């Protein structure tokens, strides 16, 4: 195993701060779900999601900067401070500031340092604004997607917090927090049906669903791990009952489960359906929001995930970096549709992608999948 301890501190801090971010998001989401449905209009959905987005970004930025003071910490993340700096956003900034201070006050529970005194609005804006790196092939860059899967977040369904470290253009660490993704696969459908059928007010207790996990991997270790979220007042103890995760061994497309996006906005559903069909996939697809799809493959809940963007959409590195390294270290394969590994060294976007992204549980299935993509591509007019 190469450089086993080279990134020990980075991985340690990253896992702890993602646990913290999961807890923060759960609180914001509970606030969202206890408002009766007719009151949650889209504008409020947006602002509640942005409270989570900005609060996570500020928290992660602050913790990374404090933990690695000796480095000029470079962070690439999705949110910018323009909206939050406007005069009419003062109320929103106050909410974000309170949310961040509330979680940072509990930092010791996660084995991290709290600020000496509560952060003010200016410090929050500074922490969010610091995440303006453009990445590239040189140096170290942290990559953060504070809340991936906005719709899932608003609906009380799947979403993810993704943090990765890129060094010299390669992803070396990936951490994926999945606050509504239960540790046990059997509970996945239960959780989903529960949310479909139950009024939003009566959420099950966290113990009944043991919901939520954090997955992580370090490049070159050949291992990927999953931990349960911290419940109640428990303290985080490394490695927090971590379980080893591995991709599925299924390589027959007929037995494979195919993961697909719930939203149709930025992916081409009909093309992926065509590929699945020409592969001979028979099982119902697993439809999940966000990067939780990578988690599903890493853990063996599904075998295939494809994303072919609609014309003009450019894939961003924070939507993939953490998921890709976790799937690869868990034994899976992630490439573009031409079979080439994804290139994280070109800045904020995954430049030079051949058509789309293909992730799967093993090399044999991957070869069949790439073949089916070529066959379908020729007959489709994307």
Short mmCIF file of C-alpha atoms in Angstrom, two decimals:
data_model
loop_
_atom_site.label_atom_id
_atom_site.label_comp_id
_atom_site.label_asym_id
_atom_site.label_seq_id
_atom_site.Cartn_x
_atom_site.Cartn_y
_atom_site.Cartn_z
CA UNK A 1 0.00 0.00 0.00
CA UNK A 2 1.62 3.23 -1.13
CA UNK A 3 2.25 6.05 1.36
CA UNK A 4 -0.18 4.64 3.85
CA UNK A 5 0.22 7.54 6.23
CA UNK A 6 0.90 10.27 3.73
CA UNK A 7 -2.65 11.60 3.95
CA UNK A 8 -3.52 10.33 7.43
CA UNK A 9 -4.23 13.76 8.87
CA UNK A 10 -6.08 14.98 5.77
CA UNK A 11 -8.33 11.92 5.75
CA UNK A 12 -8.93 12.17 9.47
CA UNK A 13 -9.97 15.84 9.34
CA UNK A 14 -12.02 15.35 6.16
CA UNK A 15 -14.04 12.46 7.62
CA UNK A 16 -14.70 14.37 10.85
CA UNK A 17 -15.80 17.56 9.12
CA UNK A 18 -18.12 15.63 6.77
CA UNK A 19 -19.74 13.95 9.81
CA UNK A 20 -20.22 17.43 11.21
CA UNK A 21 -21.71 18.69 7.94
CA UNK A 22 -24.15 15.74 7.87
CA UNK A 23 -25.39 16.70 11.31
CA UNK A 24 -25.77 20.33 10.24
CA UNK A 25 -27.78 19.31 7.15
CA UNK A 26 -30.02 17.00 9.16
CA UNK A 27 -30.94 19.91 11.42
CA UNK A 28 -31.71 22.22 8.53
CA UNK A 29 -33.65 19.44 6.82
CA UNK A 30 -35.70 18.73 9.93
CA UNK A 31 -36.61 22.40 9.99
CA UNK A 32 -37.66 22.08 6.37
CA UNK A 33 -39.76 18.96 6.88
CA UNK A 34 -41.63 20.15 9.94
CA UNK A 35 -43.04 23.11 8.04
CA UNK A 36 -46.35 21.81 6.68
CA UNK A 37 -46.13 21.14 2.97
CA UNK A 38 -48.34 23.98 1.75
CA UNK A 39 -46.02 26.52 3.34
CA UNK A 40 -42.93 25.27 1.61
CA UNK A 41 -42.97 27.23 -1.61
CA UNK A 42 -40.11 26.97 -4.03
CA UNK A 43 -38.51 30.23 -2.93
CA UNK A 44 -38.32 28.97 0.63
CA UNK A 45 -37.06 25.62 -0.59
CA UNK A 46 -34.27 27.47 -2.31
CA UNK A 47 -33.41 29.55 0.70
CA UNK A 48 -33.45 26.56 3.05
CA UNK A 49 -31.26 24.61 0.71
CA UNK A 50 -28.96 27.59 0.40
CA UNK A 51 -28.81 27.86 4.19
CA UNK A 52 -27.51 24.27 4.18
CA UNK A 53 -25.19 24.88 1.19
CA UNK A 54 -23.61 28.01 2.56
CA UNK A 55 -23.46 26.76 6.14
CA UNK A 56 -21.68 23.54 5.11
CA UNK A 57 -19.29 25.46 2.88
CA UNK A 58 -18.46 27.96 5.64
CA UNK A 59 -18.01 25.17 8.22
CA UNK A 60 -15.77 23.00 6.01
CA UNK A 61 -13.77 26.01 4.85
CA UNK A 62 -13.21 27.20 8.43
CA UNK A 63 -12.23 23.75 9.72
CA UNK A 64 -9.83 23.01 6.85
CA UNK A 65 -8.18 26.42 7.14
CA UNK A 66 -7.74 26.02 10.90
CA UNK A 67 -6.52 22.41 10.65
CA UNK A 68 -3.96 23.09 7.92
CA UNK A 69 -2.79 26.56 8.85
CA UNK A 70 0.72 25.76 7.70
CA UNK A 71 -0.58 25.35 4.14
CA UNK A 72 -2.20 27.94 1.98
CA UNK A 73 -5.43 25.93 1.85
CA UNK A 74 -6.98 25.96 -1.62
CA UNK A 75 -10.67 25.02 -1.82
CA UNK A 76 -12.83 24.63 -4.92
CA UNK A 77 -16.53 24.70 -4.06
CA UNK A 78 -19.86 25.36 -5.61
CA UNK A 79 -21.20 28.42 -3.80
CA UNK A 80 -20.02 32.00 -4.06
CA UNK A 81 -20.76 34.89 -1.72
CA UNK A 82 -22.38 37.33 -4.12
CA UNK A 83 -25.99 36.63 -3.14
CA UNK A 84 -25.16 36.38 0.52
CA UNK A 85 -23.30 39.71 0.54
CA UNK A 86 -26.25 41.73 -0.78
CA UNK A 87 -28.01 44.09 1.60
CA UNK A 88 -31.36 42.28 1.23
CA UNK A 89 -29.72 38.99 2.25
CA UNK A 90 -28.94 40.15 5.79
CA UNK A 91 -31.56 37.81 7.28
CA UNK A 92 -30.19 34.87 5.31
CA UNK A 93 -26.64 35.66 6.41
CA UNK A 94 -27.79 35.76 10.05
CA UNK A 95 -29.44 32.33 9.67
CA UNK A 96 -26.29 30.89 8.07
CA UNK A 97 -24.08 32.45 10.78
CA UNK A 98 -26.24 30.97 13.55
CA UNK A 99 -26.32 27.56 11.85
CA UNK A 100 -22.53 27.49 11.50
CA UNK A 101 -21.87 28.66 15.06
CA UNK A 102 -24.29 26.07 16.43
CA UNK A 103 -22.37 23.21 14.78
CA UNK A 104 -18.89 24.65 15.42
CA UNK A 105 -19.75 24.92 19.11
CA UNK A 106 -20.01 21.11 19.07
CA UNK A 107 -16.72 20.60 17.20
CA UNK A 108 -15.12 18.78 20.16
CA UNK A 109 -17.75 16.03 19.79
CA UNK A 110 -16.13 15.35 16.41
CA UNK A 111 -12.60 15.70 17.70
CA UNK A 112 -12.12 19.10 16.05
CA UNK A 113 -11.39 22.57 17.43
CA UNK A 114 -14.11 25.15 18.02
CA UNK A 115 -13.51 28.85 17.36
CA UNK A 116 -12.42 30.81 20.45
CA UNK A 117 -15.56 32.90 20.08
CA UNK A 118 -18.58 32.72 17.80
CA UNK A 119 -17.93 33.75 14.20
CA UNK A 120 -19.53 36.95 12.89
CA UNK A 121 -21.16 37.51 9.51
CA UNK A 122 -17.95 38.92 8.00
CA UNK A 123 -15.99 35.83 9.02
CA UNK A 124 -18.69 33.61 7.53
CA UNK A 125 -18.54 35.49 4.23
CA UNK A 126 -14.76 35.28 4.29
CA UNK A 127 -14.85 31.50 4.89
CA UNK A 128 -17.30 30.96 2.01
CA UNK A 129 -15.46 33.36 -0.27
CA UNK A 130 -12.15 31.61 0.38
CA UNK A 131 -13.46 28.63 -1.60
CA UNK A 132 -12.74 30.30 -4.91
CA UNK A 133 -9.81 28.25 -6.15
CA UNK A 134 -9.87 27.15 -9.79
CA UNK A 135 -7.96 23.91 -9.26
CA UNK A 136 -5.69 22.65 -12.02
CA UNK A 137 -2.76 20.25 -12.40
CA UNK A 138 -0.44 21.73 -9.77
CA UNK A 139 -0.58 21.70 -5.99
CA UNK A 140 -3.26 20.62 -3.51
CA UNK A 141 -6.90 21.49 -3.87
CA UNK A 142 -9.80 20.49 -1.67
CA UNK A 143 -13.00 20.02 -3.66
CA UNK A 144 -16.36 20.42 -1.95
CA UNK A 145 -19.96 19.98 -2.97
CA UNK A 146 -21.76 21.20 0.16
CA UNK A 147 -25.21 19.78 -0.71
CA UNK A 148 -25.37 17.60 -3.80
CA UNK A 149 -28.94 16.72 -4.76
CA UNK A 150 -30.99 19.80 -3.92
CA UNK A 151 -34.30 18.15 -4.81
CA UNK A 152 -33.51 15.15 -2.65
CA UNK A 153 -32.63 17.49 0.19
CA UNK A 154 -35.90 19.42 -0.04
CA UNK A 155 -37.99 16.24 -0.26
CA UNK A 156 -36.35 14.54 2.69
CA UNK A 157 -34.80 12.04 0.30
CA UNK A 158 -31.21 11.28 -0.79
CA UNK A 159 -28.53 13.94 -0.98
CA UNK A 160 -24.80 13.98 -0.29
CA UNK A 161 -21.98 16.10 1.09
CA UNK A 162 -18.85 15.44 -0.93
CA UNK A 163 -15.29 16.38 -0.03
CA UNK A 164 -12.20 15.30 -1.95
CA UNK A 165 -8.53 16.20 -2.03
CA UNK A 166 -6.78 16.58 -5.37
CA UNK A 167 -2.99 16.60 -5.45
CA UNK A 168 -1.06 17.30 -8.64
CA UNK A 169 -4.23 16.73 -10.66
CA UNK A 170 -5.18 13.37 -9.09
CA UNK A 171 -7.89 12.66 -6.53
CA UNK A 172 -6.13 11.22 -3.47
CA UNK A 173 -8.92 11.25 -0.86
CA UNK A 174 -12.70 11.07 -1.15
CA UNK A 175 -15.31 11.41 1.59
CA UNK A 176 -19.03 11.15 0.91
CA UNK A 177 -21.60 11.93 3.59
CA UNK A 178 -25.03 10.44 2.84
CA UNK A 179 -27.32 11.54 5.68
CA UNK A 180 -30.40 9.63 4.45
CA UNK A 181 -28.69 6.56 3.05
CA UNK A 182 -29.18 3.78 5.59
CA UNK A 183 -26.30 1.52 6.61
CA UNK A 184 -28.33 -1.52 5.55
CA UNK A 185 -29.63 -1.86 2.01
CA UNK A 186 -32.88 -3.49 3.18
CA UNK A 187 -33.85 -0.19 4.78
CA UNK A 188 -33.42 1.77 1.56
CA UNK A 189 -36.82 0.96 0.12
CA UNK A 190 -38.38 1.17 3.55
CA UNK A 191 -36.98 4.66 3.99
CA UNK A 192 -38.14 5.75 0.57
CA UNK A 193 -41.66 4.35 0.98
CA UNK A 194 -41.81 5.83 4.42
CA UNK A 195 -41.26 9.29 3.05
CA UNK A 196 -43.70 8.75 0.20
CA UNK A 197 -46.51 7.56 2.44
CA UNK A 198 -46.08 9.40 5.70
CA UNK A 199 -46.97 12.98 6.45
CA UNK A 200 -43.82 15.05 6.79
CA UNK A 201 -44.46 15.80 10.45
CA UNK A 202 -44.04 12.33 11.87
CA UNK A 203 -40.53 11.33 10.93
CA UNK A 204 -39.27 8.04 12.32
CA UNK A 205 -36.66 8.21 15.05
CA UNK A 206 -33.12 7.91 13.81
CA UNK A 207 -32.65 4.63 15.68
CA UNK A 208 -35.41 2.82 13.82
CA UNK A 209 -33.85 3.42 10.43
CA UNK A 210 -30.21 3.73 11.48
CA UNK A 211 -30.11 6.17 8.67
CA UNK A 212 -27.10 7.88 7.34
CA UNK A 213 -23.49 6.99 6.70
CA UNK A 214 -20.16 8.46 5.70
CA UNK A 215 -18.00 6.62 3.15
CA UNK A 216 -14.36 7.33 2.52
CA UNK A 217 -11.30 6.06 0.67
CA UNK A 218 -7.67 6.95 0.08
CA UNK A 219 -6.15 6.48 -3.37
CA UNK A 220 -3.94 3.44 -3.68
CA UNK A 221 -5.13 1.76 -0.47
CA UNK A 222 -7.44 -0.73 -2.21
CA UNK A 223 -9.95 -0.15 0.58
CA UNK A 224 -13.14 1.82 1.03
CA UNK A 225 -14.97 2.25 4.31
CA UNK A 226 -18.36 3.20 5.65
CA UNK A 227 -19.29 4.55 9.09
CA UNK A 228 -22.67 5.23 10.68
CA UNK A 229 -23.51 8.83 11.48
CA UNK A 230 -23.17 9.88 15.10
CA UNK A 231 -26.47 9.75 16.97
CA UNK A 232 -27.51 12.00 19.83
CA UNK A 233 -24.75 13.07 22.19
CA UNK A 234 -22.30 10.32 21.32
CA UNK A 235 -18.75 11.39 20.58
CA UNK A 236 -16.98 10.51 17.35
CA UNK A 237 -14.35 7.84 17.97
CA UNK A 238 -12.05 6.96 15.08
CA UNK A 239 -12.73 4.78 13.17
CA UNK A 240 -16.29 4.86 14.53
CA UNK A 241 -17.33 1.25 13.86
CA UNK A 242 -16.22 1.52 10.25
CA UNK A 243 -17.14 -1.33 7.92
CA UNK A 244 -15.17 -2.35 4.89
CA UNK A 245 -17.22 -1.89 1.68
CA UNK A 246 -16.78 -3.63 -1.63
CA UNK A 247 -18.47 -3.48 -5.03
CA UNK A 248 -20.87 -6.22 -6.11
CA UNK A 249 -19.44 -9.29 -7.84
CA UNK A 250 -22.31 -9.49 -10.35
CA UNK A 251 -21.01 -9.28 -13.90
CA UNK A 252 -24.05 -10.53 -15.81
CA UNK A 253 -25.96 -7.50 -17.15
CA UNK A 254 -29.27 -9.37 -16.76
CA UNK A 255 -28.73 -9.53 -13.00
CA UNK A 256 -27.29 -6.04 -12.69
CA UNK A 257 -29.06 -3.13 -11.04
CA UNK A 258 -28.80 0.09 -12.91
CA UNK A 259 -28.67 3.39 -11.02
CA UNK A 260 -30.21 6.39 -12.65
CA UNK A 261 -30.78 10.03 -11.79
CA UNK A 262 -34.18 11.09 -10.53
CA UNK A 263 -33.95 14.49 -12.20
CA UNK A 264 -34.10 14.66 -15.97
CA UNK A 265 -32.67 18.17 -16.06
CA UNK A 266 -29.03 17.62 -16.91
CA UNK A 267 -28.87 14.04 -18.10
CA UNK A 268 -30.19 12.17 -21.09
CA UNK A 269 -32.59 9.53 -19.73
CA UNK A 270 -33.71 8.06 -23.04
CA UNK A 271 -30.15 7.33 -24.12
CA UNK A 272 -29.19 5.59 -20.88
CA UNK A 273 -32.44 3.60 -21.03
CA UNK A 274 -31.47 2.52 -24.55
CA UNK A 275 -28.02 1.41 -23.39
CA UNK A 276 -29.51 -0.54 -20.48
CA UNK A 277 -31.91 -2.17 -22.91
CA UNK A 278 -29.21 -3.18 -25.39
CA UNK A 279 -27.14 -4.56 -22.50
CA UNK A 280 -30.07 -6.75 -21.49
CA UNK A 281 -30.63 -5.19 -18.06
CA UNK A 282 -33.86 -6.69 -16.68
CA UNK A 283 -34.09 -5.36 -13.14
CA UNK A 284 -35.88 -2.20 -12.03
CA UNK A 285 -33.48 0.72 -11.90
CA UNK A 286 -32.50 2.17 -8.54
CA UNK A 287 -33.40 5.84 -8.83
CA UNK A 288 -31.49 8.00 -6.40
CA UNK A 289 -30.64 11.65 -6.21
CA UNK A 290 -27.09 12.96 -6.26
CA UNK A 291 -23.70 11.34 -5.77
CA UNK A 292 -25.38 8.73 -3.57
CA UNK A 293 -25.29 6.77 -6.87
CA UNK A 294 -21.53 6.38 -6.41
CA UNK A 295 -22.15 5.26 -2.83
CA UNK A 296 -24.65 2.65 -4.08
CA UNK A 297 -22.08 1.18 -6.46
CA UNK A 298 -19.19 1.28 -3.97
CA UNK A 299 -21.29 -0.60 -1.46
CA UNK A 300 -22.68 -3.18 -3.87
CA UNK A 301 -26.31 -1.97 -3.86
CA UNK A 302 -26.16 -1.43 -7.62
CA UNK A 303 -23.75 -2.34 -10.41
CA UNK A 304 -24.05 0.33 -13.10
CA UNK A 305 -24.37 4.10 -13.24
CA UNK A 306 -24.15 6.20 -16.39
CA UNK A 307 -24.44 9.90 -16.88
CA UNK A 308 -24.74 11.36 -20.34
CA UNK A 309 -25.22 15.07 -20.05
CA UNK A 310 -27.73 16.93 -22.14
CA UNK A 311 -26.16 19.05 -24.84
CA UNK A 312 -24.16 21.98 -23.51
CA UNK A 313 -23.98 20.82 -19.90
CA UNK A 314 -20.45 20.57 -18.52
CA UNK A 315 -19.69 18.18 -15.67
CA UNK A 316 -18.07 19.79 -12.66
CA UNK A 317 -15.35 18.10 -10.65
CA UNK A 318 -17.13 18.45 -7.29
CA UNK A 319 -20.00 16.27 -8.56
CA UNK A 320 -17.65 13.34 -9.14
CA UNK A 321 -14.25 13.54 -7.40
CA UNK A 322 -15.15 11.98 -4.04
CA UNK A 323 -17.46 9.34 -5.54
CA UNK A 324 -14.95 8.22 -8.16
CA UNK A 325 -12.08 7.48 -5.74
CA UNK A 326 -14.43 5.63 -3.36
CA UNK A 327 -15.82 3.43 -6.16
CA UNK A 328 -12.35 2.73 -7.55
CA UNK A 329 -10.85 1.80 -4.19
CA UNK A 330 -13.90 -0.40 -3.49
CA UNK A 331 -13.00 -2.36 -6.63
CA UNK A 332 -15.12 -0.60 -9.24
CA UNK A 333 -14.29 1.13 -12.52
CA UNK A 334 -15.14 4.71 -13.51
CA UNK A 335 -14.28 6.11 -16.94
CA UNK A 336 -15.75 8.26 -19.67
CA UNK A 337 -17.72 6.53 -22.41
CA UNK A 338 -14.54 6.00 -24.40
CA UNK A 339 -13.03 4.02 -21.53
CA UNK A 340 -10.62 6.73 -20.40
CA UNK A 341 -10.16 7.66 -16.74
CA UNK A 342 -11.64 10.98 -15.69
CA UNK A 343 -9.21 13.90 -15.68
CA UNK A 344 -9.46 16.06 -12.56
CA UNK A 345 -6.46 18.22 -13.45
CA UNK A 346 -8.13 20.65 -15.81
CA UNK A 347 -9.80 23.05 -13.39
CA UNK A 348 -13.41 23.25 -12.29
CA UNK A 349 -14.83 21.22 -15.19
CA UNK A 350 -14.17 17.65 -16.31
CA UNK A 351 -12.78 18.73 -19.68
CA UNK A 352 -12.23 16.36 -22.57
CA UNK A 353 -14.95 13.89 -21.53
CA UNK A 354 -15.86 11.42 -24.23
CA UNK A 355 -19.68 11.78 -24.27
CA UNK A 356 -20.45 10.80 -20.70
CA UNK A 357 -19.46 9.05 -17.49
CA UNK A 358 -19.74 5.32 -16.89
CA UNK A 359 -19.29 3.78 -13.45
CA UNK A 360 -19.58 0.14 -12.67
CA UNK A 361 -18.79 -2.65 -10.30
CA UNK A 362 -16.11 -4.46 -12.28
CA UNK A 363 -13.98 -4.65 -15.41
CA UNK A 364 -16.02 -7.32 -17.20
CA UNK A 365 -19.30 -5.49 -16.81
CA UNK A 366 -17.52 -2.27 -17.74
CA UNK A 367 -16.34 -3.72 -21.06
CA UNK A 368 -19.87 -4.86 -21.91
CA UNK A 369 -21.21 -1.47 -20.93
CA UNK A 370 -18.76 0.48 -23.10
CA UNK A 371 -19.68 -1.85 -25.98
CA UNK A 372 -23.37 -1.18 -25.46
CA UNK A 373 -22.72 2.57 -25.34
CA UNK A 374 -20.96 2.44 -28.70
CA UNK A 375 -23.75 0.33 -30.22
CA UNK A 376 -26.48 2.62 -28.90
CA UNK A 377 -24.57 5.77 -29.75
CA UNK A 378 -24.40 4.87 -33.42
CA UNK A 379 -28.12 4.27 -33.55
CA UNK A 380 -29.10 7.34 -31.53
CA UNK A 381 -28.84 10.90 -32.66
CA UNK A 382 -27.61 12.60 -29.52
#
